[in-house]
Coordinates of C-alpha atoms in Angstrom, one line a residue:
M1 CA 75.7 83.3 73.9
N2 CA 75.1 86.7 74.6
F3 CA 73.5 88.8 77.2
Q4 CA 70.3 90.2 75.3
Q5 CA 69.9 86.2 74.7
L6 CA 70.6 85.5 78.7
R7 CA 68.0 88.6 79.4
A8 CA 64.9 87.1 77.5
V9 CA 65.1 84.1 78.8
R10 CA 65.0 86.1 82.2
E11 CA 62.1 88.8 81.6
T12 CA 60.3 85.5 79.8
A13 CA 59.7 84.0 83.5
R14 CA 59.6 87.4 85.0
Q15 CA 56.5 88.3 83.0
G16 CA 54.8 85.2 82.8
Y17 CA 56.0 84.2 79.6
N18 CA 53.8 87.2 77.9
L19 CA 56.2 87.9 75.1
T20 CA 54.8 91.0 74.0
T21 CA 55.2 92.2 77.8
V22 CA 58.7 90.8 77.8
A23 CA 59.3 92.8 74.2
Q24 CA 58.3 96.2 75.7
V25 CA 60.4 95.6 78.9
L26 CA 63.3 95.0 76.5
H27 CA 62.1 97.4 73.9
T28 CA 62.7 95.1 71.2
S29 CA 60.2 93.4 69.1
Q30 CA 58.1 90.0 69.9
P31 CA 59.8 88.2 67.0
G32 CA 63.0 89.5 67.9
V33 CA 62.4 87.9 71.9
S34 CA 61.3 84.5 70.1
R35 CA 64.7 84.7 68.3
Q36 CA 67.0 85.3 71.3
I37 CA 65.3 82.4 73.1
R38 CA 65.4 80.0 70.1
E39 CA 69.0 80.8 69.2
L40 CA 70.4 80.2 72.9
E41 CA 68.6 76.8 73.2
D42 CA 70.3 76.1 69.5
E43 CA 73.4 76.5 71.4
L44 CA 72.9 74.7 74.7
G45 CA 71.1 72.0 72.3
L46 CA 67.7 71.8 74.7
A47 CA 64.6 73.4 75.2
L48 CA 64.2 76.3 78.4
F49 CA 60.3 76.5 77.8
H50 CA 57.6 74.3 77.2
R51 CA 55.3 75.9 74.3
A52 CA 52.1 75.4 73.1
G53 CA 52.0 76.4 69.4
K54 CA 54.1 79.1 68.9
R55 CA 52.9 80.2 73.1
L56 CA 55.4 79.6 75.7
I57 CA 53.9 78.1 78.7
G58 CA 56.5 77.2 81.4
L59 CA 60.2 76.6 82.1
T60 CA 61.4 72.9 81.1
D61 CA 63.3 71.0 83.6
P62 CA 67.1 71.9 82.3
G63 CA 65.1 75.9 81.9
E64 CA 64.5 75.5 85.4
R65 CA 67.8 74.5 87.1
M66 CA 69.2 77.4 84.5
L67 CA 67.4 80.2 85.4
P68 CA 69.1 81.0 89.2
I69 CA 72.5 80.3 86.6
V70 CA 71.0 83.3 83.8
E71 CA 69.9 85.0 86.9
R72 CA 73.5 85.5 88.6
M73 CA 75.3 86.0 85.2
L74 CA 73.0 89.4 84.6
T75 CA 73.5 90.5 88.3
H76 CA 77.4 90.4 87.9
A77 CA 77.3 92.1 84.4
E78 CA 75.1 94.3 85.8
S79 CA 77.4 94.5 89.0
L80 CA 80.3 94.9 86.8
K81 CA 78.7 97.9 84.8
R82 CA 77.9 99.5 87.6
A83 CA 81.3 99.4 89.1
G84 CA 82.8 101.1 85.6
Q85 CA 80.2 104.2 86.0
D86 CA 81.3 104.2 89.6
H87 CA 85.2 104.3 88.7
V88 CA 84.1 106.9 85.9
K89 CA 82.3 109.0 88.4
T90 CA 85.0 108.9 91.1
M91 CA 87.8 109.4 88.8
S92 CA 86.3 112.8 87.5
G93 CA 84.7 115.5 89.0
Q94 CA 87.3 118.2 90.9
L95 CA 90.5 117.9 93.5
T96 CA 91.3 120.8 95.6
I97 CA 94.9 121.0 97.0
A98 CA 96.0 123.1 99.5
T99 CA 99.5 124.1 99.9
T100 CA 102.0 126.6 100.3
H101 CA 103.7 129.3 97.5
S102 CA 106.7 127.8 97.6
Q103 CA 105.0 124.0 96.9
A104 CA 102.9 125.7 94.3
R105 CA 106.1 127.0 92.6
Y106 CA 108.6 124.5 93.2
A107 CA 107.1 121.1 94.5
L108 CA 104.2 120.5 92.6
P109 CA 104.5 120.8 89.0
G110 CA 105.9 117.9 88.0
A111 CA 103.0 115.8 90.2
V112 CA 100.4 118.2 88.4
M113 CA 102.0 117.4 85.7
A114 CA 101.6 113.7 85.7
F115 CA 98.7 113.5 87.6
R116 CA 97.2 115.7 84.5
E117 CA 98.5 113.6 81.9
L118 CA 96.7 110.6 83.6
H119 CA 93.2 112.1 84.3
P120 CA 92.6 115.2 81.6
E121 CA 89.2 115.2 82.3
V122 CA 89.7 116.0 86.3
S123 CA 89.4 119.7 87.4
L124 CA 92.5 120.4 89.9
R125 CA 92.2 123.4 91.9
L126 CA 95.4 125.1 94.0
H127 CA 94.5 126.8 97.2
Q128 CA 97.6 128.9 98.0
G129 CA 98.1 130.1 101.7
S130 CA 100.9 129.9 105.3
P131 CA 100.9 126.6 106.4
E132 CA 98.3 127.0 109.0
Q133 CA 95.8 128.1 106.4
V134 CA 96.6 124.9 104.7
A135 CA 95.4 123.2 108.0
H136 CA 92.3 124.9 108.2
L137 CA 91.5 124.7 104.6
L138 CA 91.7 121.0 104.9
K139 CA 89.5 120.4 108.5
D140 CA 87.1 122.8 107.0
R141 CA 86.6 120.3 104.1
Q142 CA 87.6 123.2 101.4
A143 CA 90.5 120.9 100.5
D144 CA 91.1 116.9 99.9
V145 CA 95.0 117.2 100.1
G146 CA 97.2 119.8 102.0
I147 CA 100.9 119.7 101.5
A148 CA 103.3 122.1 103.6
T149 CA 106.6 122.1 105.9
E150 CA 105.1 123.6 109.2
A151 CA 101.7 123.3 111.0
L152 CA 100.2 120.3 109.8
S153 CA 101.5 117.7 112.1
H154 CA 99.9 119.6 114.9
H155 CA 96.4 118.9 114.3
P156 CA 95.3 115.8 115.6
Q157 CA 92.4 115.7 113.1
L158 CA 94.4 115.1 110.4
L159 CA 96.8 112.4 108.9
T160 CA 100.3 113.7 108.3
L161 CA 102.6 111.5 106.2
A162 CA 106.2 112.6 105.4
C163 CA 107.3 113.3 101.8
Y164 CA 110.9 114.1 101.8
T165 CA 113.5 116.0 103.2
W166 CA 114.7 119.2 101.9
T167 CA 117.5 122.0 102.6
H168 CA 118.1 125.3 102.4
L169 CA 120.8 127.5 100.7
V170 CA 122.5 131.0 100.5
V171 CA 121.9 133.3 97.3
V172 CA 124.2 136.4 96.9
P173 CA 124.6 138.7 94.0
P174 CA 127.9 137.6 92.1
G175 CA 131.3 139.4 93.8
H176 CA 129.6 139.4 96.6
P177 CA 131.5 139.3 100.1
L178 CA 130.5 135.6 100.9
D179 CA 131.3 134.5 97.5
D180 CA 135.0 134.5 97.5
G181 CA 135.5 130.2 98.6
R182 CA 136.0 130.0 102.5
P183 CA 134.0 128.3 104.4
L184 CA 129.8 130.0 104.8
T185 CA 129.3 130.0 108.6
L186 CA 126.8 131.7 110.5
A187 CA 128.9 134.2 112.1
R188 CA 129.9 135.4 108.6
L189 CA 125.8 135.4 107.6
A190 CA 125.0 137.6 110.4
R191 CA 127.6 140.5 109.3
H192 CA 124.9 140.9 106.5
P193 CA 121.2 142.2 106.6
L194 CA 119.6 138.7 105.8
I195 CA 116.6 138.5 103.7
T196 CA 114.2 135.1 103.8
Y197 CA 111.1 133.9 104.5
E198 CA 108.3 135.0 107.2
L199 CA 108.0 133.0 110.4
G200 CA 105.9 129.7 110.0
Y201 CA 106.9 129.3 105.9
T202 CA 109.5 126.9 104.4
G203 CA 111.2 126.7 107.4
R204 CA 112.3 129.3 108.8
G205 CA 111.5 127.6 112.1
H206 CA 115.2 125.9 111.6
I207 CA 117.3 129.5 110.9
D208 CA 115.7 130.9 113.8
Q209 CA 117.1 127.9 115.7
A210 CA 120.1 127.6 114.3
F211 CA 121.3 131.4 115.2
H212 CA 119.9 130.9 118.6
Q213 CA 121.8 127.8 119.0
A214 CA 125.0 129.4 118.2
G215 CA 124.0 132.9 120.2
I216 CA 124.1 135.4 117.3
H217 CA 121.5 137.4 116.4
P218 CA 121.3 138.5 112.9
Q219 CA 119.5 141.1 111.0
M220 CA 116.5 140.1 109.2
A221 CA 115.9 142.8 106.9
I222 CA 112.8 141.5 104.5
E223 CA 110.8 138.7 105.3
A224 CA 108.7 137.4 102.6
T225 CA 106.4 134.3 101.4
D226 CA 108.1 133.2 98.7
A227 CA 111.2 132.8 97.4
D228 CA 111.3 134.6 94.1
V229 CA 110.6 137.7 96.5
I230 CA 113.7 137.0 98.1
K231 CA 115.8 136.1 95.0
T232 CA 114.6 139.7 93.8
Y233 CA 115.3 141.9 96.5
V234 CA 118.7 139.8 97.0
G235 CA 119.2 140.7 93.2
L236 CA 118.7 144.5 94.0
G237 CA 121.7 144.3 96.7
L238 CA 119.4 144.8 99.9
G239 CA 121.0 141.8 101.5
V240 CA 121.7 137.5 102.0
G241 CA 118.9 135.1 100.7
I242 CA 118.5 132.3 102.8
I243 CA 115.7 130.3 100.4
A244 CA 115.0 126.1 100.0
A245 CA 117.5 124.6 97.9
I246 CA 114.6 123.7 95.2
A247 CA 113.8 127.7 94.5
Y248 CA 117.6 128.4 93.1
Q249 CA 117.0 127.4 89.3
P250 CA 120.7 128.1 87.7
E251 CA 119.0 128.6 83.9
K252 CA 116.9 131.3 85.2
D253 CA 119.0 132.5 88.3
S254 CA 121.9 133.1 86.3
G255 CA 122.3 136.9 88.1
L256 CA 122.5 135.2 91.9
V257 CA 125.3 132.8 93.2
A258 CA 124.0 129.9 95.4
L259 CA 126.1 128.8 98.4
D260 CA 125.6 125.3 100.0
A261 CA 123.9 125.9 103.5
R262 CA 123.4 122.3 104.3
H263 CA 125.4 122.0 107.4
L264 CA 124.3 125.0 109.0
F265 CA 120.7 124.8 108.9
S266 CA 118.5 121.0 110.1
P267 CA 116.8 119.8 107.1
N268 CA 112.9 120.4 106.9
L269 CA 110.5 117.9 106.3
T270 CA 107.3 118.3 104.0
R271 CA 104.2 116.8 104.6
L272 CA 101.0 116.0 103.1
A273 CA 97.4 115.5 104.8
V274 CA 94.4 114.2 104.4
R275 CA 91.4 114.2 107.2
R276 CA 91.2 111.4 109.9
G277 CA 88.3 109.3 109.7
E278 CA 87.2 109.5 106.3
T279 CA 87.6 107.1 103.3
L280 CA 89.5 108.6 100.2
R281 CA 88.6 109.2 96.9
E282 CA 90.4 107.4 94.3
L283 CA 91.5 110.5 92.8
V284 CA 93.4 111.6 96.2
Y285 CA 95.2 108.4 96.3
E286 CA 96.2 109.2 92.3
F287 CA 98.0 112.5 93.0
I288 CA 99.5 111.4 96.2
R289 CA 101.4 108.5 94.4
A290 CA 102.4 111.2 91.5
F291 CA 103.7 113.5 94.7
A292 CA 105.4 111.4 96.6
P293 CA 105.5 107.4 95.3
P294 CA 106.3 105.7 98.3
L295 CA 103.0 106.8 99.4
T296 CA 100.9 103.9 98.1
R297 CA 97.4 103.2 98.9
E298 CA 98.7 100.7 101.0
V299 CA 100.4 102.8 103.3
V300 CA 98.1 105.8 103.0
Q301 CA 95.0 103.3 104.1
A302 CA 97.2 101.3 106.9
E303 CA 98.2 104.9 108.6
L304 CA 94.0 106.1 108.3
A305 CA 93.5 102.9 109.9
R306 CA 95.8 103.7 112.9
A307 CA 93.8 104.8 116.2
V308 CA 96.2 106.7 117.9
P309 CA 97.6 110.0 115.4
A310 CA 101.1 109.2 114.0
T311 CA 103.5 111.0 111.5
P312 CA 104.9 108.1 109.7
D313 CA 108.7 108.8 108.6
I314 CA 108.8 108.3 105.0
P315 CA 111.4 110.5 103.9
Q316 CA 113.0 110.8 100.2
P317 CA 116.8 111.7 100.1
T318 CA 116.3 114.9 97.9
E319 CA 116.5 118.5 98.0
A320 CA 113.1 119.6 97.5
T321 CA 111.3 123.0 98.8
T322 CA 108.0 123.0 101.3

C-alpha cells in the first residue's frame, strides 16, 4: 500500500469516476490510475469500485466505508509534509543578535560555533553596541535576541533572563608595584591611574559603587568600551586595568599579570532578552539554548507567559563577561 494508490482512489471518487480526468489531476496515465486502484484492491482483498466493463461507475459498500479513512490518511500525510516544510523554513534564514563588544569578543564565540555546527544554513548577524543600543535594537525589531549586563532589565517591553554571573580582575605589567604578593585592596588600587570600561559597560557601575562605598576617589585615567583596548594601554604602562575576568587570556596576554579582584567588586549578571508578547521562532530557542543551556524552551515559554515583567534568576557559577 502506498500514497499514490490512496490518491488514485480519492481522486476517482472526486472526479466522478472519470479516469481520464483523474490521470490529468495526478499527472499520470489512465492505465496507471487503473493499475494503482487494482493493486490496492488486490492487497485489501475486496473491490472498492463497481465496474461496467472497464469503466468505474461507483463505490462499493466497502469502498464507501473506506473512502473517509483514505481521506484522513492523505490529510495527515499532507499535514506532516507541510509541518516538515514549515520546520525547514523556520530553521533557515537569518538570526540577528544584538550584543556588547565584550560579549561578542569573549562570551559568544562558543555559542556561535555550536549554533553554526547545527544550523550552517542560517545567516547569523551580530550587531555590537552599548547596552542601551542593544535594548533599542531589540525593541525596534532590528534584532531577535539581545545580550548584555546593564540596561536590558530596565525596559519592561523586554523579557530578560539571567544567564550567568561574572567578576572583574585587575591587570598590570610584570613587576608592577601591585604585583608583590600582598593583598589587593581598593586603597592600593587608587594609588595608581585606572583604565577600565566606560560608564554603562561591562559592570562599570559595580566598580564605581565599590570605591564610593569605601569613600575613595580614584583617578580614572582612560575609559574604553572594549577589554582589548584597556589591555593595550595597560601594556603601555599608562595605568592599572580593571577588566572582566574572561577577557584575560593567559596565552595571548602573556605580557600582563592578572590579579584576583573578586573580593573588591560585586559580581555581575549577564542577561539575555527577547521581546515580550511574541511567538519566538525555533531558531531563537536554539540559539538561547546554545548560549545558556539552563534556559530551555520550557523555561523561556513559561517566562513569556507571565503577565508581570520579571527577571528570573538562573545564574551559572562561572566567571564570564558581559
